[in-house]
Coordinates of C-alpha atoms and ligand atoms in Angstrom, one line a residue:
X20 CA -77.2 9.9 -48.7
X21 CA -78.3 8.4 -45.1
X22 CA -79.5 10.7 -42.5
X23 CA -77.0 9.2 -40.2
X24 CA -74.6 10.7 -42.2
X25 CA -75.9 14.2 -42.2
X26 CA -76.0 14.2 -38.7
X27 CA -72.3 13.4 -38.5
X28 CA -71.5 17.0 -40.2
X29 CA -71.2 19.0 -37.7
X30 CA -67.9 21.7 -36.9
X31 CA -66.6 20.2 -33.8
X32 CA -63.2 23.4 -33.9
X33 CA -64.1 23.8 -29.5
X34 CA -60.7 25.4 -27.7
X35 CA -60.6 23.5 -24.4
X36 CA -61.3 26.3 -22.3
X37 CA -64.9 27.4 -24.0
X38 CA -67.3 26.6 -20.7
X39 CA -70.1 24.3 -22.2
X40 CA -66.8 21.8 -22.7
X41 CA -68.1 19.0 -20.9
X42 CA -67.7 17.9 -17.2
X43 CA -66.5 14.2 -16.2
X44 CA -67.2 12.9 -13.4
X45 CA -64.4 12.9 -10.9
X46 CA -62.4 9.2 -11.2
X47 CA -62.8 9.2 -14.8
X48 CA -59.8 7.4 -16.0
X49 CA -58.6 9.5 -18.5
X50 CA -55.1 8.6 -20.2
X51 CA -53.0 7.7 -23.5
X52 CA -52.7 3.8 -25.3
X53 CA -49.7 2.6 -27.4
X54 CA -48.3 -1.4 -28.2
X55 CA -45.2 -2.9 -27.4
X56 CA -43.9 -3.9 -31.2
X57 CA -45.0 0.0 -32.2
X58 CA -42.8 1.5 -29.4
X59 CA -40.1 -0.4 -27.7
X60 CA -37.7 -1.9 -30.6
X61 CA -35.0 -3.6 -28.9
X62 CA -36.0 -7.1 -30.7
X63 CA -32.6 -9.1 -30.0
X64 CA -31.9 -7.6 -26.2
X65 CA -32.4 -9.5 -22.9
X66 CA -33.4 -12.7 -24.3
X67 CA -36.6 -11.7 -26.1
X68 CA -38.0 -14.1 -28.9
X69 CA -39.1 -13.6 -31.6
X70 CA -43.0 -13.1 -33.2
X71 CA -44.7 -13.0 -36.1
X72 CA -44.0 -9.0 -36.3
X73 CA -40.5 -10.0 -36.8
X74 CA -41.0 -12.5 -39.4
X75 CA -43.7 -10.8 -41.4
X76 CA -41.2 -6.7 -41.5
X77 CA -39.2 -9.0 -43.3
X78 CA -41.0 -9.8 -45.7
X79 CA -40.5 -7.9 -49.1
X80 CA -43.8 -5.5 -50.3
X81 CA -44.8 -6.7 -45.9
X82 CA -44.8 -3.4 -44.4
X83 CA -44.6 0.6 -46.9
X84 CA -40.5 1.1 -47.6
X85 CA -38.9 -2.4 -45.6
X86 CA -39.3 -0.4 -42.4
X87 CA -39.4 -2.1 -39.0
X88 CA -40.2 -2.5 -35.2
X89 CA -36.6 -2.8 -35.3
X90 CA -35.6 0.3 -33.7
X91 CA -39.8 1.9 -32.9
X92 CA -39.3 4.9 -30.5
X93 CA -36.7 2.5 -28.7
X94 CA -39.4 3.1 -26.2
X95 CA -36.7 -0.2 -24.2
X96 CA -34.0 2.5 -23.6
X97 CA -36.7 5.5 -23.5
X98 CA -38.7 4.8 -21.2
X99 CA -38.3 7.2 -18.2
X100 CA -38.3 9.7 -20.4
X101 CA -41.7 8.8 -21.8
X102 CA -42.8 7.9 -17.9
X103 CA -42.0 12.0 -17.1
X104 CA -43.8 13.0 -20.0
X105 CA -47.0 10.6 -19.0
X106 CA -47.0 12.4 -15.5
X107 CA -46.3 15.7 -17.3
X108 CA -49.2 15.1 -19.5
X109 CA -51.0 14.7 -16.1
X110 CA -53.0 11.2 -17.1
X111 CA -54.5 9.0 -14.1
X112 CA -54.0 5.5 -17.1
X113 CA -51.3 4.5 -19.6
X114 CA -52.6 1.7 -21.5
X115 CA -49.5 -0.7 -22.7
X116 CA -49.1 -3.7 -23.9
X117 CA -46.8 -7.0 -22.2
X118 CA -44.4 -8.0 -25.3
X119 CA -45.4 -11.2 -25.2
X120 CA -42.0 -12.8 -26.3
X121 CA -39.7 -10.5 -24.4
X122 CA -41.7 -12.8 -21.2
X123 CA -41.4 -16.3 -22.9
X124 CA -39.3 -16.0 -26.1
X125 CA -41.0 -19.2 -27.1
X126 CA -44.6 -18.5 -26.5
X127 CA -44.3 -21.6 -24.1
X128 CA -42.3 -23.3 -21.0
X129 CA -39.8 -20.9 -19.2
X130 CA -40.3 -17.0 -18.0
X131 CA -37.3 -14.8 -19.5
X132 CA -36.8 -12.6 -15.5
X133 CA -34.7 -9.9 -17.6
X134 CA -38.0 -9.4 -20.0
X135 CA -39.9 -8.8 -16.1
X136 CA -38.0 -6.6 -15.0
X137 CA -39.1 -4.5 -17.8
X138 CA -42.5 -4.7 -17.5
X139 CA -41.7 -4.7 -13.0
X140 CA -39.4 -1.3 -13.3
X141 CA -41.6 0.4 -15.0
X142 CA -46.0 -0.3 -14.1
X143 CA -43.1 1.4 -10.5
X144 CA -42.5 3.4 -12.1
X145 CA -45.8 4.8 -13.4
X146 CA -47.8 4.0 -10.0
X147 CA -44.3 6.7 -8.2
X148 CA -46.1 8.8 -10.9
X149 CA -50.0 8.5 -9.8
X150 CA -50.9 7.4 -12.6
X151 CA -52.4 3.6 -13.3
X152 CA -51.0 0.5 -15.8
X153 CA -53.3 -0.6 -17.4
X154 CA -50.9 -3.4 -19.2
X155 CA -53.0 -5.0 -22.5
X156 CA -52.0 -9.2 -22.6
X157 CA -51.6 -9.5 -26.6
X158 CA -51.8 -6.5 -28.4
X159 CA -50.6 -8.7 -31.9
X160 CA -46.7 -10.1 -31.3
X161 CA -46.9 -13.5 -30.6
X162 CA -43.7 -16.7 -30.6
X163 CA -42.8 -16.7 -33.9
X164 CA -42.7 -21.1 -32.7
X165 CA -46.3 -20.2 -31.7
X166 CA -47.2 -19.6 -35.3
X167 CA -44.9 -22.0 -36.8
X168 CA -46.9 -24.5 -35.0
X169 CA -50.7 -23.0 -36.1
X170 CA -50.8 -19.4 -34.8
X171 CA -54.2 -18.7 -33.4
X172 CA -55.8 -21.5 -35.8
X173 CA -54.4 -24.3 -33.2
X174 CA -56.3 -25.0 -30.2
X175 CA -53.3 -25.1 -28.4
X176 CA -52.2 -21.5 -29.4
X177 CA -55.1 -20.3 -26.2
X178 CA -54.1 -22.7 -23.6
X179 CA -50.3 -21.0 -24.4
X180 CA -52.0 -18.1 -24.1
X181 CA -53.7 -18.9 -20.7
X182 CA -49.6 -19.9 -19.1
X183 CA -48.1 -17.1 -20.4
X184 CA -50.7 -14.7 -18.9
X185 CA -50.1 -16.2 -15.6
X186 CA -46.4 -16.0 -16.0
X187 CA -47.3 -12.8 -16.6
X188 CA -49.9 -11.4 -13.7
X189 CA -48.2 -14.2 -11.2
X190 CA -44.5 -10.7 -10.5
X191 CA -47.3 -7.7 -11.3
X192 CA -50.5 -8.8 -10.5
X193 CA -50.5 -6.8 -7.1
X194 CA -50.0 -3.6 -8.2
X195 CA -52.7 -3.8 -11.2
X196 CA -56.2 -3.5 -11.0
X197 CA -57.0 -3.7 -14.6
X198 CA -55.7 -5.8 -17.1
X199 CA -56.9 -6.4 -20.4
X200 CA -56.6 -10.1 -22.5
X201 CA -56.6 -8.9 -26.4
X202 CA -56.6 -6.6 -28.4
X203 CA -58.9 -6.8 -31.5
X204 CA -59.0 -9.6 -32.4
X205 CA -60.8 -8.4 -35.7
X206 CA -58.0 -7.1 -36.6
X207 CA -55.9 -10.4 -36.2
X208 CA -58.4 -12.9 -37.9
X209 CA -59.0 -9.3 -40.7
X210 CA -56.0 -8.8 -41.8
X211 CA -54.1 -11.3 -39.4
X212 CA -54.9 -14.6 -40.6
X213 CA -58.2 -13.8 -43.8
X214 CA -56.1 -11.2 -45.3
X215 CA -52.4 -11.4 -45.1
X216 CA -52.0 -7.6 -45.1
X217 CA -50.6 -8.2 -41.4
X218 CA -48.6 -10.7 -39.5
X219 CA -48.8 -13.2 -39.7
X220 CA -49.6 -13.2 -43.4
X221 CA -52.2 -15.4 -44.1
X222 CA -54.8 -15.8 -47.3
X223 CA -57.4 -17.2 -45.9
X224 CA -60.3 -15.7 -47.0
X225 CA -63.1 -17.2 -44.4
X226 CA -61.6 -19.7 -43.3
X227 CA -59.4 -17.3 -41.2
X228 CA -62.5 -17.8 -38.6
X229 CA -62.0 -20.4 -36.3
X230 CA -58.6 -18.0 -35.0
X231 CA -61.3 -15.8 -34.6
X232 CA -63.4 -18.6 -31.7
X233 CA -59.5 -19.5 -30.4
X234 CA -58.4 -15.4 -28.9
X235 CA -62.1 -15.6 -27.5
X236 CA -60.8 -19.4 -25.7
X237 CA -57.6 -17.4 -25.3
X238 CA -59.2 -14.9 -24.0
X239 CA -61.9 -16.3 -21.4
X240 CA -59.2 -19.1 -20.9
X241 CA -56.4 -15.8 -19.5
X242 CA -59.6 -13.9 -18.3
X243 CA -59.8 -17.5 -15.7
X244 CA -55.6 -17.6 -15.0
X245 CA -55.9 -13.7 -14.2
X246 CA -59.0 -14.1 -11.0
X247 CA -56.9 -16.8 -10.0
X248 CA -53.4 -15.0 -9.7
X249 CA -54.8 -12.7 -7.4
X250 CA -56.8 -9.9 -10.7
X251 CA -59.3 -8.2 -9.4
X252 CA -60.8 -6.7 -12.6
X253 CA -60.3 -7.9 -16.5
X254 CA -61.6 -6.7 -19.9
X255 CA -60.4 -7.3 -23.4
X256 CA -60.0 -4.9 -26.0
X257 CA -62.6 -4.4 -29.4
X258 CA -62.1 -2.1 -31.9
X259 CA -66.2 -1.3 -33.5
X260 CA -67.0 0.5 -36.3
X261 CA -71.2 1.9 -37.2
X262 CA -71.9 -0.3 -39.5
X263 CA -73.7 2.2 -41.9
X264 CA -75.9 1.2 -44.6
X265 CA -75.3 2.8 -48.2
X266 CA -78.9 4.1 -48.8
X267 CA -82.4 2.4 -48.1
X268 CA -82.8 -0.4 -49.8
X269 CA -83.4 -3.9 -48.3
X270 CA -79.1 -4.7 -50.5
X271 CA -77.7 -2.4 -48.3
X272 CA -79.3 -3.3 -44.7
X273 CA -78.7 -6.1 -45.3
X274 CA -74.8 -5.9 -46.4
X275 CA -74.8 -3.5 -43.6
X276 CA -76.1 -6.1 -40.9
X277 CA -73.6 -8.9 -42.6
X278 CA -70.8 -6.2 -41.8
X279 CA -72.2 -5.3 -38.2
X280 CA -72.7 -9.0 -37.6
X281 CA -68.6 -9.9 -38.2
X282 CA -66.9 -6.6 -37.3
X283 CA -69.2 -5.8 -34.9
X284 CA -70.7 -8.7 -32.5
X285 CA -69.2 -11.4 -33.8
X286 CA -66.2 -10.5 -30.8
X287 CA -68.3 -9.4 -27.7
X288 CA -71.6 -11.4 -29.2
X289 CA -70.2 -14.4 -27.3
X290 CA -68.7 -12.5 -24.8
X291 CA -71.7 -10.9 -23.3
X292 CA -74.4 -13.5 -24.8
X293 CA -72.4 -16.2 -24.8
X294 CA -72.6 -17.6 -28.8
X295 CA -71.8 -16.2 -32.1
X296 CA -73.6 -13.8 -33.7
X297 CA -76.0 -14.9 -37.2
X298 CA -72.9 -15.6 -40.3
X299 CA -75.3 -17.0 -42.4
X300 CA -74.5 -14.2 -44.8
X301 CA -71.5 -16.2 -45.3
X302 CA -73.0 -19.3 -46.4
X303 CA -72.5 -22.6 -44.8
X304 CA -75.3 -21.7 -43.1
X305 CA -74.0 -19.6 -40.5
X306 CA -71.3 -22.4 -39.1
X307 CA -68.3 -20.9 -41.5
X308 CA -65.6 -21.6 -39.6
X309 CA -67.3 -22.3 -36.1
X310 CA -67.2 -26.2 -35.6
X311 CA -64.3 -26.1 -33.9
X312 CA -65.9 -25.3 -31.2
X313 CA -66.6 -27.3 -28.7
X314 CA -68.6 -28.2 -25.6
X315 CA -67.8 -25.9 -23.1
X316 CA -66.1 -23.2 -24.8
X317 CA -69.2 -20.2 -24.6
X318 CA -68.8 -21.2 -21.7
X319 CA -65.4 -20.1 -20.7
X320 CA -66.0 -17.3 -23.0
X321 CA -68.7 -15.9 -21.6
X322 CA -66.9 -15.7 -18.1
X323 CA -68.5 -12.2 -16.6
X324 CA -66.0 -9.5 -17.3
X325 CA -66.0 -6.2 -15.7
X326 CA -65.3 -4.2 -18.1
X327 CA -65.4 -3.8 -22.4
X328 CA -62.3 -1.7 -23.7
X329 CA -64.0 0.0 -27.0
X330 CA -60.9 1.2 -29.9
X331 CA -63.7 3.2 -32.5
X332 CA -62.3 5.3 -35.1
X333 CA -64.4 5.6 -37.8
X334 CA -67.6 4.1 -38.9
X335 CA -68.1 1.8 -42.6
X336 CA -70.3 2.9 -44.7
X337 CA -71.6 -1.2 -47.2
X338 CA -74.0 -1.1 -49.7
X339 CA -74.0 -4.7 -51.9
X340 CA -72.2 -6.4 -52.4
X341 CA -70.6 -6.8 -55.7
X342 CA -70.6 -9.5 -58.6
X343 CA -67.2 -12.3 -58.3
X344 CA -66.8 -11.0 -54.6
X345 CA -67.3 -13.9 -52.3
X346 CA -68.1 -11.7 -49.4
X347 CA -72.1 -10.2 -49.0
X348 CA -71.4 -6.5 -48.6
X349 CA -69.2 -3.6 -50.1
X350 CA -67.0 -1.6 -48.4
X351 CA -67.3 2.4 -50.0
X352 CA -65.6 5.0 -48.5
X353 CA -67.7 7.9 -46.4
X354 CA -67.7 10.7 -48.8
X355 CA -68.2 14.6 -46.5
X356 CA -66.0 14.3 -43.8
X357 CA -62.5 15.2 -43.0
X358 CA -60.3 12.0 -43.6
X359 CA -57.0 11.6 -42.1
X360 CA -54.0 11.0 -43.1
X361 CA -55.0 7.7 -43.1
X362 CA -58.3 8.6 -45.4
X363 CA -60.2 7.5 -41.8
X364 CA -63.1 9.8 -41.8
X365 CA -63.8 12.2 -39.0
X366 CA -67.0 11.4 -37.8
X367 CA -67.6 11.9 -33.6
X368 CA -70.9 11.2 -33.9
X369 CA -70.2 7.9 -35.0
X370 CA -68.5 6.7 -31.0
X371 CA -72.4 7.6 -29.8
X372 CA -73.5 6.4 -32.0
X373 CA -71.3 3.0 -30.9
X374 CA -71.6 3.4 -27.4
X375 CA -75.8 3.1 -27.3
X376 CA -75.5 1.0 -29.9
X377 CA -74.1 -1.6 -27.2
X378 CA -75.9 -0.1 -24.0
X379 CA -78.9 -0.6 -26.1
X380 CA -78.4 -4.5 -27.8
X381 CA -76.2 -5.7 -24.4
X382 CA -78.6 -3.6 -21.3
X383 CA -77.7 -5.2 -18.4
X384 CA -74.8 -7.8 -20.4
X385 CA -73.2 -4.7 -21.3
X386 CA -70.0 -3.9 -18.4
X387 CA -68.5 -0.2 -17.7
X388 CA -66.8 1.1 -20.9
X389 CA -63.2 2.3 -21.4
X390 CA -62.6 3.8 -24.8
X391 CA -59.6 2.3 -24.7
X392 CA -58.1 3.4 -28.1
X393 CA -59.4 6.6 -29.5
X394 CA -57.1 8.5 -32.4
X395 CA -56.6 10.4 -35.6
X396 CA -52.5 10.6 -37.8
X397 CA -51.9 13.6 -39.5
X398 CA -48.3 14.7 -41.2
X399 CA -47.8 16.8 -38.3
X400 CA -44.2 18.2 -39.7
X401 CA -42.5 20.4 -37.6
X402 CA -42.8 24.0 -38.5
X403 CA -38.7 26.3 -39.1
X404 CA -38.7 26.0 -34.8
X405 CA -39.4 23.2 -33.9
X406 CA -43.1 22.7 -33.5
X407 CA -45.5 20.9 -34.3
X408 CA -49.1 23.0 -34.4
X409 CA -51.7 19.8 -34.8
X410 CA -55.2 21.7 -34.3
X411 CA -56.4 19.1 -36.1
X412 CA -55.9 16.2 -33.6
X413 CA -56.8 19.2 -31.2
X414 CA -60.4 19.3 -33.1
X415 CA -60.4 15.5 -34.0
X416 CA -60.1 14.7 -30.0
X417 CA -62.7 17.5 -29.1
X418 CA -65.3 16.3 -31.0
X419 CA -64.5 13.2 -29.3
X420 CA -64.6 13.7 -25.5
X421 CA -68.0 15.0 -26.2
X422 CA -69.2 12.2 -28.2
X423 CA -68.2 10.8 -24.8
X424 CA -69.7 13.4 -23.0
X425 CA -73.0 13.3 -25.2
X426 CA -73.1 9.2 -25.2
X427 CA -73.2 9.4 -20.7
X428 CA -75.1 11.5 -20.5
X429 CA -77.7 9.6 -22.8
X430 CA -77.0 7.1 -20.0
X431 CA -73.7 5.0 -21.9
X432 CA -71.5 3.6 -18.4
X433 CA -68.6 5.2 -20.0
X434 CA -65.5 5.2 -16.5
X435 CA -61.3 6.2 -19.1
X436 CA -60.6 7.4 -22.4
X437 CA -57.2 6.9 -24.1
X438 CA -55.5 8.9 -26.5
X439 CA -54.2 6.2 -29.6
X440 CA -51.6 7.4 -28.9
X441 CA -49.2 8.7 -26.6
X442 CA -46.5 8.8 -29.0
X443 CA -46.2 8.3 -32.8
X444 CA -44.5 4.7 -33.3
X445 CA -44.9 1.2 -36.0
X446 CA -47.9 1.3 -37.1
X447 CA -48.3 -1.6 -38.9
X448 CA -48.1 -2.1 -42.9
X449 CA -48.0 1.4 -42.5
X450 CA -44.1 1.3 -41.2
X451 CA -43.5 5.2 -39.9
X452 CA -45.9 6.6 -42.5
X453 CA -49.0 7.3 -39.4
X454 CA -48.3 9.5 -37.4
X455 CA -51.0 9.1 -34.0
X456 CA -48.8 10.4 -31.7
X457 CA -49.3 13.5 -29.2
X458 CA -45.1 13.6 -29.0
X459 CA -43.8 14.1 -32.2
X460 CA -40.9 11.6 -32.6
X461 CA -38.0 12.5 -34.6
X462 CA -37.1 8.9 -36.5
X463 CA -33.1 9.7 -37.1
X464 CA -33.0 11.4 -33.6
X465 CA -35.8 9.3 -31.9
X466 CA -36.2 13.2 -30.0
X467 CA -39.5 13.3 -28.3
X468 CA -41.3 16.9 -28.8
X469 CA -45.2 16.9 -27.1
X470 CA -47.1 18.7 -29.9
X471 CA -50.1 21.4 -29.5
X472 CA -52.5 18.8 -28.8
X473 CA -50.3 17.0 -25.8
X474 CA -50.8 20.8 -24.3
X475 CA -54.8 20.3 -25.2
X476 CA -54.5 17.4 -23.3
X477 CA -53.1 18.6 -20.3
X478 CA -55.1 21.1 -20.0
X479 CA -58.4 19.7 -20.1
X480 CA -56.8 17.3 -18.7
X481 CA -55.4 19.7 -15.1
X482 CA -59.4 21.7 -16.4
X483 CA -61.0 18.6 -15.1
X484 CA -59.6 17.6 -12.2
X485 CA -59.7 21.4 -11.5
X486 CA -63.3 21.1 -11.8
X487 CA -63.4 24.6 -14.0
X488 CA -63.6 22.7 -17.6
Ligands
IFM520 O1 -52.6 1.1 -34.8 C1 -52.9 0.5 -34.6 C2 -53.3 0.1 -32.5 O2 -51.7 -0.7 -32.8 C3 -54.4 -1.0 -32.7 N1 -55.8 0.1 -33.0 C4 -55.5 1.1 -33.9 C5 -54.6 1.6 -33.7 C6 -54.3 2.8 -35.3 O3 -54.4 2.2 -36.3

C-alpha cells in the first residue's frame, strides 16, 4: 500500500467542543449546498419545461427502483421551511441551482416569468435571514430541446447557456455577489455522455470529449454575460479526486497520471493555464475529441475567475489498464478506510492533499477557493423517537473541516466550506437511496427532521462566530 494511503488512516472522532478544533478566520463562509432537480419537484408547474433528467428518469432501468425527481423534497412549495432550517443552522451562504427549464423552458427564447419569480422570492428571503445566495447556473438539468439539438456536443449550446446566464443575472445580480457557472462538468461528460449512467444517457466513451470543451466554452461565455449584467464574482465548481497510484511501478504511476489528466486537469488547466492537459495516454496523439476547439476559445475559457469551487468526496486508486480496456487506467477499490453508503472511502487527508496540490500546480493562477461540496451518505434511519443519530456524518464533517484547516495552515487560500447537502434528496441514478442531508426527509410525508449532524454543524458555526471553538 502506498505511503499516501497509510497517512490518511487516522482516527478523526473529535467532538466540536475539543479545544484543538481549528478556528477559521472571521468572514469564512459556512454553508450548505443543494441542486434544483434534486430537491425542487414540481416539474410540471408554473410553466417549467422538460429537462434531460425528466426524460432520463423515464428510461426503464436508468434510475434505481424507477424513481424520479417529480416530487423530490417538494422544495418548490416548502422553501420557506427550508430557509427557516438554514437560518436555524446559522449558515452564511447557501449554494443552490437555478433550474434552466424553469426560467427558459425550451432553453432558448422567451423567459418564463414565474420561474424567475420563484428564485427572486427565495433570494430575498435568504438575504432577509442573513444568508448570502450562491447560485449555480447549470447543475445538470439541460432543457430537453437543447439535448435534442445535440446537447453539449453542439457548439450552439454554450451560446444558449450564455443567454440563460444573462436572463438570470439581469433579474438577480443586484443581490448576489458570487455566481457559479457550471457544476462538475467532469461528471456531465463522463457519466452523461461517455458512460450513459446519467442523463442524457449517451455511451460515447472518448467520443464524449467535445462535451467537455463545449461546457468550458459555455462557462467562459456565461461568465462574460454575467459580468455584463453586473455580477462581481464568478466561479465554477469542479469535482476533484486525488489520483493515487496503486504501487510504485511506472505502469501504475502512468495510470494515475492519465486519470489525473482526465479528472483533475481537463477542466482546470484550460481555465487557469489556457490550455488542455497532455492527453497522449488516451491515443490519437492526444487530440482525442478536441478538434472542436476553435480560434479564440481558449482565451474565452481562460478569462480570469474570481474563485474556484472545489467539490471533494474521495481519492481514486489507479493501476495499469487490464487487457481489453480502451482506457489507460484501471480503478481499484481503496482498502483500509471506513466507507459511506455510496462505498466512498472516508479520507479527510485527501482533501488537504487535493488543496495543496492545486496550490502547487497552479501557483499564482489559483484564485481563492471555496469548498462548494463535501459530504457523505449513510443509511440514517430514524430511531423509535424519530431521531437520526448520524455520528458517522459528524465524524466525516469534523475530519474534513480539519483537513481544510490543515490546507489553510499550509498556505492555501480557502474562503468557505459548504456541506452537501442541506436535505436528503434525489441522488441521480441512485434515486432516493443515498441520504446526504443534515436534515432527514421522510419521502412519504416530506417531513423534515434535523439529524444530530445538523446540531453539530450549527454548534460548530456558532462556536466559530463567538471565537470559542
Ligand atoms: O448529489 C451530488 C451532487 O449533485 C453533485 N456532487 C456530488 C453529490 C453527491 O453524489
